[in-house]
Short mmCIF file of C-alpha atoms and ligand atoms in Angstrom, two decimals:
data_model
loop_
_atom_site.label_atom_id
_atom_site.label_comp_id
_atom_site.label_asym_id
_atom_site.label_seq_id
_atom_site.Cartn_x
_atom_site.Cartn_y
_atom_site.Cartn_z
CA UNK A 648 -30.01 46.10 63.39
CA UNK A 649 -31.83 42.74 64.51
CA UNK A 650 -29.52 40.10 67.19
CA UNK A 651 -30.22 36.34 66.73
CA UNK A 652 -28.18 33.77 69.01
CA UNK A 653 -27.26 30.21 67.90
CA UNK A 654 -26.77 28.35 71.32
CA UNK A 655 -24.29 25.93 70.52
CA UNK A 656 -23.36 25.93 74.60
CA UNK A 657 -19.88 27.39 74.46
CA UNK A 658 -19.59 27.63 71.42
CA UNK A 659 -22.66 29.89 70.66
CA UNK A 660 -22.69 32.64 68.60
CA UNK A 661 -24.66 35.73 66.86
CA UNK A 662 -25.69 36.52 64.04
CA UNK A 663 -26.18 40.09 63.16
CA UNK A 664 -28.41 41.36 60.22
CA UNK A 665 -29.21 44.57 59.59
CA UNK A 666 -28.04 47.51 57.01
CA UNK A 667 -24.47 48.75 56.80
CA UNK A 668 -23.01 46.47 59.50
CA UNK A 669 -19.62 45.82 57.44
CA UNK A 670 -18.77 49.88 59.37
CA UNK A 671 -19.77 48.95 62.65
CA UNK A 672 -16.32 48.10 64.38
CA UNK A 673 -18.01 47.05 67.43
CA UNK A 674 -19.78 43.98 65.11
CA UNK A 675 -16.02 42.47 64.63
CA UNK A 676 -13.68 43.74 67.56
CA UNK A 677 -15.35 41.81 70.42
CA UNK A 678 -14.10 38.23 68.18
CA UNK A 679 -10.98 39.36 66.79
CA UNK A 680 -8.01 37.42 69.66
CA UNK A 681 -5.33 39.36 68.51
CA UNK A 682 -3.76 41.95 65.80
CA UNK A 683 -3.88 40.24 62.97
CA UNK A 684 -6.93 39.57 60.21
CA UNK A 685 -6.79 37.12 57.53
CA UNK A 686 -9.60 38.36 55.11
CA UNK A 687 -10.59 35.54 52.40
CA UNK A 688 -12.00 36.99 49.73
CA UNK A 689 -12.72 36.79 45.61
CA UNK A 690 -11.85 38.07 43.01
CA UNK A 691 -15.32 39.58 42.57
CA UNK A 692 -16.30 40.64 45.85
CA UNK A 693 -12.90 41.66 47.43
CA UNK A 694 -13.00 44.86 44.60
CA UNK A 695 -16.42 45.88 46.29
CA UNK A 696 -16.13 45.88 49.72
CA UNK A 697 -12.55 44.48 51.04
CA UNK A 698 -11.63 48.56 51.35
CA UNK A 699 -14.67 48.97 53.47
CA UNK A 700 -13.82 46.03 55.97
CA UNK A 701 -10.06 47.07 55.92
CA UNK A 702 -11.12 50.51 56.72
CA UNK A 703 -13.55 49.03 59.91
CA UNK A 704 -10.72 46.94 60.92
CA UNK A 705 -7.72 49.85 60.93
CA UNK A 706 -5.64 49.31 63.40
CA UNK A 707 -5.21 45.83 63.19
CA UNK A 708 -2.47 44.21 60.62
CA UNK A 709 -4.90 42.77 57.76
CA UNK A 710 -3.62 40.35 55.69
CA UNK A 711 -5.85 39.55 52.10
CA UNK A 712 -6.01 36.29 50.44
CA UNK A 713 -8.04 37.16 46.87
CA UNK A 714 -9.37 33.57 45.39
CA UNK A 715 -10.45 32.60 41.95
CA UNK A 716 -14.66 33.11 41.64
CA UNK A 717 -16.48 30.29 41.47
CA UNK A 718 -17.77 26.22 42.63
CA UNK A 719 -15.34 25.40 40.19
CA UNK A 720 -12.68 26.77 42.67
CA UNK A 721 -14.03 25.19 45.41
CA UNK A 722 -11.41 22.74 46.13
CA UNK A 723 -8.29 21.54 47.80
CA UNK A 724 -6.06 23.38 45.28
CA UNK A 725 -7.69 27.14 46.18
CA UNK A 726 -7.43 25.93 49.57
CA UNK A 727 -3.90 25.83 49.46
CA UNK A 728 -3.73 28.96 48.09
CA UNK A 729 -5.02 30.12 51.80
CA UNK A 730 -2.48 28.05 53.65
CA UNK A 731 0.42 29.41 51.82
CA UNK A 732 -0.58 33.27 52.60
CA UNK A 733 -1.37 32.34 56.23
CA UNK A 734 2.12 30.02 56.75
CA UNK A 735 4.23 32.71 54.35
CA UNK A 736 2.70 35.48 56.26
CA UNK A 737 4.03 33.87 60.11
CA UNK A 738 0.24 33.84 61.12
CA UNK A 739 0.02 32.45 64.08
CA UNK A 740 -3.00 30.34 66.02
CA UNK A 741 -4.47 33.72 67.38
CA UNK A 742 -4.86 35.23 64.00
CA UNK A 743 -8.81 35.09 62.68
CA UNK A 744 -10.09 34.60 59.27
CA UNK A 745 -13.09 36.94 57.80
CA UNK A 746 -14.33 35.20 55.21
CA UNK A 747 -15.70 38.25 52.93
CA UNK A 748 -17.75 36.67 49.69
CA UNK A 749 -20.53 34.12 48.97
CA UNK A 750 -20.43 30.51 50.18
CA UNK A 751 -17.66 29.04 48.64
CA UNK A 752 -15.48 31.63 50.08
CA UNK A 753 -17.33 30.79 53.64
CA UNK A 754 -16.78 27.25 52.79
CA UNK A 755 -13.35 27.22 51.84
CA UNK A 756 -12.72 29.90 54.61
CA UNK A 757 -14.25 28.13 57.12
CA UNK A 758 -12.17 25.06 56.40
CA UNK A 759 -9.39 26.85 56.30
CA UNK A 760 -10.06 28.21 59.86
CA UNK A 761 -11.04 24.51 61.27
CA UNK A 762 -7.40 23.30 59.97
CA UNK A 763 -5.02 25.89 60.26
CA UNK A 764 -2.92 24.44 63.40
CA UNK A 765 -5.88 22.75 64.29
CA UNK A 766 -8.28 25.42 64.62
CA UNK A 767 -8.18 29.52 65.02
CA UNK A 768 -11.20 31.92 64.95
CA UNK A 769 -13.45 32.92 62.08
CA UNK A 770 -15.81 35.26 61.47
CA UNK A 771 -18.30 34.99 58.50
CA UNK A 772 -19.21 38.36 56.81
CA UNK A 773 -21.57 36.60 54.10
CA UNK A 774 -22.39 38.63 50.90
CA UNK A 775 -24.60 36.48 49.00
CA UNK A 776 -28.56 36.44 49.87
CA UNK A 777 -28.31 32.36 49.40
CA UNK A 778 -24.76 32.33 52.12
CA UNK A 779 -26.69 35.24 54.34
CA UNK A 780 -29.51 32.69 54.52
CA UNK A 781 -28.52 29.78 54.87
CA UNK A 782 -24.25 28.58 54.31
CA UNK A 783 -22.45 31.56 56.57
CA UNK A 784 -25.04 29.91 59.62
CA UNK A 785 -24.08 26.47 61.35
CA UNK A 786 -20.73 25.94 60.83
CA UNK A 787 -20.77 23.69 58.08
CA UNK A 788 -16.69 24.04 55.23
CA UNK A 789 -15.27 22.33 53.01
CA UNK A 790 -14.07 22.34 49.69
CA UNK A 791 -15.73 19.68 46.66
CA UNK A 792 -14.30 16.54 45.05
CA UNK A 793 -14.19 15.41 41.41
CA UNK A 794 -16.76 13.15 42.81
CA UNK A 795 -18.90 14.63 45.05
CA UNK A 796 -19.85 18.23 46.15
CA UNK A 797 -18.92 19.11 49.60
CA UNK A 798 -17.23 15.46 50.31
CA UNK A 799 -14.03 17.04 52.19
CA UNK A 800 -14.66 19.21 55.36
CA UNK A 801 -15.66 19.49 59.03
CA UNK A 802 -18.28 20.74 61.18
CA UNK A 803 -16.41 24.24 62.58
CA UNK A 804 -18.43 26.97 64.17
CA UNK A 805 -17.20 30.59 63.21
CA UNK A 806 -17.43 33.00 66.21
CA UNK A 807 -20.06 35.49 64.69
CA UNK A 808 -21.48 36.34 61.25
CA UNK A 809 -22.18 39.53 60.14
CA UNK A 810 -25.28 40.16 57.60
CA UNK A 811 -24.74 43.78 55.88
CA UNK A 812 -28.31 43.61 53.84
CA UNK A 813 -26.24 46.52 51.64
CA UNK A 814 -24.20 44.14 49.90
CA UNK A 815 -27.19 42.54 48.25
CA UNK A 816 -27.34 46.04 45.87
CA UNK A 817 -24.89 44.90 43.71
CA UNK A 818 -25.34 41.45 43.94
CA UNK A 819 -26.99 39.48 40.09
CA UNK A 820 -30.65 38.98 39.78
CA UNK A 821 -29.39 35.25 39.26
CA UNK A 822 -28.00 35.30 42.62
CA UNK A 823 -30.65 37.22 44.31
CA UNK A 824 -33.21 33.68 42.89
CA UNK A 825 -30.31 31.30 43.94
CA UNK A 826 -30.73 33.06 47.24
CA UNK A 827 -34.85 32.76 47.25
CA UNK A 828 -34.02 29.82 46.40
CA UNK A 829 -32.96 28.27 49.92
CA UNK A 830 -35.31 30.68 51.37
CA UNK A 831 -38.18 28.99 49.82
CA UNK A 832 -36.63 25.72 51.28
CA UNK A 833 -37.49 27.53 54.77
CA UNK A 834 -40.74 27.53 54.37
CA UNK A 835 -41.85 24.42 52.98
CA UNK A 836 -39.47 22.24 55.43
CA UNK A 837 -40.15 24.17 58.62
CA UNK A 838 -42.75 26.84 58.66
CA UNK A 839 -46.20 26.93 56.18
CA UNK A 840 -46.59 30.42 57.37
CA UNK A 841 -43.72 31.94 56.30
CA UNK A 842 -44.12 29.75 52.67
CA UNK A 843 -47.95 31.45 52.64
CA UNK A 844 -45.96 35.31 52.99
CA UNK A 845 -43.65 34.31 50.55
CA UNK A 846 -46.20 32.97 47.97
CA UNK A 847 -47.08 37.22 49.10
CA UNK A 848 -43.72 38.66 48.58
CA UNK A 849 -41.72 37.33 45.93
CA UNK A 850 -42.36 40.26 43.73
CA UNK A 851 -41.31 42.38 45.88
CA UNK A 852 -38.00 40.38 47.50
CA UNK A 853 -37.10 39.87 43.33
CA UNK A 854 -37.45 44.21 43.42
CA UNK A 855 -35.19 44.17 46.20
CA UNK A 856 -37.17 45.59 48.94
CA UNK A 857 -34.64 46.04 51.25
CA UNK A 858 -37.20 45.81 54.65
CA UNK A 859 -38.46 43.00 53.33
CA UNK A 860 -35.12 40.82 52.56
CA UNK A 861 -33.85 41.52 56.11
CA UNK A 862 -37.34 39.81 57.14
CA UNK A 863 -36.73 36.56 55.08
CA UNK A 864 -33.12 36.50 55.89
CA UNK A 865 -34.35 36.91 59.69
CA UNK A 866 -36.87 34.50 59.71
CA UNK A 867 -34.10 31.80 57.74
CA UNK A 868 -31.62 32.39 60.07
CA UNK A 869 -33.78 31.91 62.66
CA UNK A 870 -35.19 28.49 61.18
CA UNK A 871 -31.23 27.41 60.37
CA UNK A 872 -29.87 28.40 63.53
CA UNK A 873 -32.81 26.49 65.69
CA UNK A 874 -32.60 23.08 63.50
CA UNK A 875 -28.71 23.73 64.33
CA UNK A 876 -28.81 23.50 67.89
CA UNK A 877 -30.86 20.49 67.84
CA UNK A 878 -28.11 19.21 65.80
CA UNK A 879 -24.63 20.46 64.86
CA UNK A 880 -23.88 17.08 63.40
CA UNK A 881 -26.40 16.33 61.24
CA UNK A 882 -26.68 12.74 63.03
CA UNK A 883 -30.69 13.14 62.57
CA UNK A 884 -32.73 16.37 62.43
CA UNK A 885 -30.54 18.95 60.48
CA UNK A 886 -30.66 16.51 57.11
CA UNK A 887 -34.31 18.56 56.58
CA UNK A 888 -31.85 21.66 55.57
CA UNK A 889 -30.92 19.54 52.63
CA UNK A 890 -34.34 19.73 51.34
CA UNK A 891 -33.77 19.21 47.27
CA UNK A 892 -29.77 18.80 47.65
CA UNK A 893 -29.51 14.94 47.19
CA UNK A 894 -31.04 15.82 43.51
CA UNK A 895 -29.02 19.19 43.15
CA UNK A 896 -25.72 18.10 44.27
CA UNK A 897 -26.52 15.54 41.25
CA UNK A 898 -27.38 18.11 38.88
CA UNK A 899 -24.47 20.21 40.41
CA UNK A 900 -21.39 17.02 39.79
CA UNK A 901 -23.05 16.25 36.61
CA UNK A 902 -22.22 19.98 35.64
CA UNK A 903 -18.67 19.36 36.98
CA UNK A 904 -19.58 22.46 39.43
CA UNK A 905 -19.33 25.17 36.16
CA UNK A 906 -22.87 25.08 35.09
CA UNK A 907 -25.93 26.23 37.02
CA UNK A 908 -25.55 27.75 40.47
CA UNK A 909 -26.24 25.74 43.65
CA UNK A 910 -29.29 27.67 44.12
CA UNK A 911 -31.17 26.53 40.87
CA UNK A 912 -30.21 23.17 41.34
CA UNK A 913 -31.38 23.15 44.65
CA UNK A 914 -34.80 24.44 42.74
CA UNK A 915 -34.92 22.13 40.42
CA UNK A 916 -34.13 19.64 43.55
CA UNK A 917 -36.97 20.58 45.70
CA UNK A 918 -39.59 20.78 42.77
CA UNK A 919 -38.37 16.77 42.39
CA UNK A 920 -38.62 16.25 46.31
CA UNK A 921 -42.24 17.21 46.35
CA UNK A 922 -42.69 15.19 43.47
CA UNK A 923 -42.04 12.46 45.05
CA UNK A 924 -43.44 13.42 48.48
CA UNK A 925 -46.68 13.49 46.17
CA UNK A 926 -46.34 10.28 44.82
CA UNK A 927 -45.77 8.25 47.61
CA UNK A 928 -49.37 10.04 48.96
CA UNK A 929 -47.94 12.02 51.69
CA UNK A 930 -48.62 15.06 50.39
CA UNK A 931 -51.51 16.69 48.06
CA UNK A 932 -51.34 17.84 44.28
CA UNK A 933 -52.12 21.50 45.31
CA UNK A 934 -48.44 22.13 47.93
CA UNK A 935 -46.49 20.49 44.46
CA UNK A 936 -48.08 23.09 42.29
CA UNK A 937 -47.81 26.22 44.77
CA UNK A 938 -43.91 24.95 45.11
CA UNK A 939 -44.17 24.55 41.37
CA UNK A 940 -45.26 28.60 40.72
CA UNK A 941 -43.33 29.60 43.50
CA UNK A 942 -40.60 28.38 42.22
CA UNK A 943 -41.03 29.99 38.42
CA UNK A 944 -42.21 33.50 40.56
CA UNK A 945 -38.74 33.64 42.18
CA UNK A 946 -37.19 32.86 38.11
CA UNK A 947 -35.46 29.89 38.67
CA UNK A 948 -35.32 26.33 37.07
CA UNK A 949 -38.20 24.27 36.99
CA UNK A 950 -36.55 20.73 35.48
CA UNK A 951 -33.15 19.83 35.20
CA UNK A 952 -30.36 19.94 32.74
CA UNK A 953 -32.19 19.01 29.14
CA UNK A 954 -29.01 16.42 28.50
CA UNK A 955 -29.59 14.30 32.13
CA UNK A 956 -30.81 10.98 32.79
CA UNK A 957 -32.23 8.91 35.30
CA UNK A 958 -28.55 7.02 35.57
CA UNK A 959 -27.03 10.06 36.06
CA UNK A 960 -28.82 10.98 38.84
CA UNK A 961 -29.03 7.40 40.41
CA UNK A 962 -25.18 7.66 39.98
CA UNK A 963 -24.61 10.67 41.53
CA UNK A 964 -26.95 10.24 44.22
CA UNK A 965 -25.14 7.10 45.27
CA UNK A 966 -22.22 9.06 46.30
CA UNK A 967 -24.51 11.63 48.51
CA UNK A 968 -23.31 12.25 52.52
CA UNK A 969 -26.90 10.40 53.60
CA UNK A 970 -26.50 7.60 52.56
CA UNK A 971 -26.62 5.40 55.49
CA UNK A 972 -25.40 1.05 54.99
CA UNK A 973 -25.94 1.70 50.99
CA UNK A 974 -29.52 3.32 51.51
CA UNK A 975 -29.76 6.35 49.90
CA UNK A 976 -31.82 8.61 52.34
CA UNK A 977 -34.13 11.63 50.38
CA UNK A 978 -35.56 14.58 52.44
CA UNK A 979 -39.36 14.54 52.09
CA UNK A 980 -42.22 16.42 52.78
CA UNK A 981 -45.40 15.00 54.77
CA UNK A 982 -47.06 18.95 54.47
CA UNK A 983 -46.05 22.18 53.85
CA UNK A 984 -43.33 23.01 56.94
CA UNK A 985 -43.29 19.31 57.68
CA UNK A 986 -40.10 17.74 56.31
CA UNK A 987 -38.11 14.08 57.34
CA UNK A 988 -35.22 12.25 55.96
CA UNK A 989 -36.40 8.37 55.58
CA UNK A 990 -34.18 5.38 53.23
CA UNK A 991 -38.56 4.22 53.99
CA UNK A 992 -39.49 5.17 50.56
CA UNK A 993 -41.12 2.62 46.96
CA UNK A 994 -38.16 3.26 44.94
CA UNK A 995 -39.98 2.64 41.65
CA UNK A 996 -41.79 6.04 42.64
CA UNK A 997 -38.35 7.43 42.58
CA UNK A 998 -37.68 6.40 39.46
CA UNK A 999 -41.23 7.58 38.05
CA UNK A 1000 -39.80 11.05 39.52
CA UNK A 1001 -36.73 10.91 37.88
CA UNK A 1002 -38.54 9.69 34.52
CA UNK A 1003 -40.73 12.49 34.80
CA UNK A 1004 -38.13 15.69 35.38
CA UNK A 1005 -36.08 13.06 32.78
CA UNK A 1006 -38.11 13.92 29.78
P1 NAD B 2222 -20.98 31.97 45.41
O1 NAD B 2222 -19.88 32.07 46.80
O2 NAD B 2222 -20.47 31.01 44.53
O3 NAD B 2222 -21.23 33.68 44.83
C1 NAD B 2222 -21.73 33.74 44.09
C2 NAD B 2222 -21.59 34.42 42.82
O4 NAD B 2222 -22.14 36.08 43.60
C3 NAD B 2222 -20.06 34.36 43.23
O5 NAD B 2222 -19.93 35.08 41.57
C4 NAD B 2222 -19.42 35.73 43.86
O6 NAD B 2222 -18.29 36.40 43.65
C5 NAD B 2222 -20.78 36.68 43.46
N1 NAD B 2222 -20.97 37.36 44.62
C6 NAD B 2222 -20.87 37.71 46.28
N2 NAD B 2222 -21.27 38.36 46.83
C7 NAD B 2222 -21.62 39.52 45.33
C8 NAD B 2222 -22.06 41.08 45.94
N3 NAD B 2222 -22.69 41.01 47.05
N4 NAD B 2222 -22.50 41.62 44.96
C9 NAD B 2222 -21.60 40.84 43.37
N5 NAD B 2222 -21.38 40.07 43.68
C10 NAD B 2222 -21.37 38.97 44.43
O7 NAD B 2222 -22.21 30.89 45.55
P2 NAD B 2222 -23.22 31.32 46.87
O8 NAD B 2222 -24.81 30.79 46.27
O9 NAD B 2222 -23.26 32.13 47.73
O10 NAD B 2222 -22.52 30.04 47.42
C11 NAD B 2222 -22.97 28.23 46.81
C12 NAD B 2222 -21.81 27.81 48.04
O11 NAD B 2222 -22.68 27.94 49.34
C13 NAD B 2222 -21.82 26.69 47.09
O12 NAD B 2222 -20.92 26.26 47.34
C14 NAD B 2222 -22.55 25.77 48.39
O13 NAD B 2222 -21.84 24.15 48.41
C15 NAD B 2222 -22.35 26.07 49.34
N6 NAD B 2222 -23.07 26.18 50.64
C16 NAD B 2222 -22.94 25.91 51.85
C17 NAD B 2222 -24.06 25.41 52.84
C18 NAD B 2222 -23.31 25.45 54.31
O14 NAD B 2222 -23.74 24.93 55.22
N7 NAD B 2222 -21.88 25.58 54.63
C19 NAD B 2222 -24.87 26.08 52.98
C20 NAD B 2222 -25.39 26.00 51.96
C21 NAD B 2222 -24.86 26.57 50.31
N1 LIG B 2223 -27.49 23.84 54.24
C1 LIG B 2223 -27.68 22.44 55.08
C2 LIG B 2223 -26.87 22.41 56.40
O1 LIG B 2223 -26.53 23.34 56.76
O2 LIG B 2223 -27.29 21.55 57.14
#
């Protein structure tokens, strides 16, 4: 097992990465504040892994809420199911929420923890590759609104993150690929050596080589932890973790959160961000082509949904959280491993990128 630390002063926490960690009681016990535990999962993950975790937590009073599965349920109505259960079962301030699932469960359970009785403990147990490399780390929690993704939420850090790589065995291929999109993101924004490693190993990652997956998770979490430690609430550098997300969130909102999965939308968004960076003269065409090849080999989509127009993109991008004083800010690249967030770009080049991708 490897242990990383997200350094946030008195809110620092460990990230445990390894095989068979769901069975390791010692990874949970120090972070439980009382005998009360509320497991939050969904209809897909609960039948696969809840019993194992409940067994590990034997001796605790382990309550459970099982949410419907899907991004389309990541909303206030579903969130209320968690509050209903917490209140009806009289969970007090010392209860601990354990989020067992992908990013949707983790984001919602985290927001419930942030707001129930003004804040209770929670532990992230991410079960998708995407949630293991990204959403479980860093404390962004929340739900979607019909007018924009993740628009209602809070920064609220967990007490620990337990990443059991065994659970990836049951993950559908499509979801594995979606997670790889966020892994590729770390190479593009912060680590050219890792990007090259991904080019060399992407086929083995797709084939679920468990040691290589554990390495990719560790590098990704390390990069994320380093960035979040510098800028927890995204007043600056943390925004680079959103490479491709402004375009990607527009795709997800356009599809009413009921079409592509998040990682797929991010994959196309990253290619659009690369294209724009190259049009601005900031990166070489060879990097755009390398990104395209890697995304293609990871079996991810490379163009937006065919019905989407530049106008659709602009409408949804206008409500992005990075918009400041009416100016659209985008995460763009200056080199492989070097990203920046800026509103200072020639908007005609953005139009060219949108025209090219919406043909
Ligand atoms: P998800 O939570 O919808 O999970 C994808 C699918 O895989 C679901 O059907 C789920 O039930 C299933 N699943 C999960 N684990 C499984 C397993 N081990 N075996 C079989 N099936 C399994 O999607 P996701 O990609 O994990 O997360 C996407 C969400 O995360 C989005 O809502 C996105 O906005 C959010 N996100 C948040 C952050 C953050 O910093 N908080 C970062 C990135 C993404
Ligand atoms: N996934 C982007 C962030 O955590 O900031």
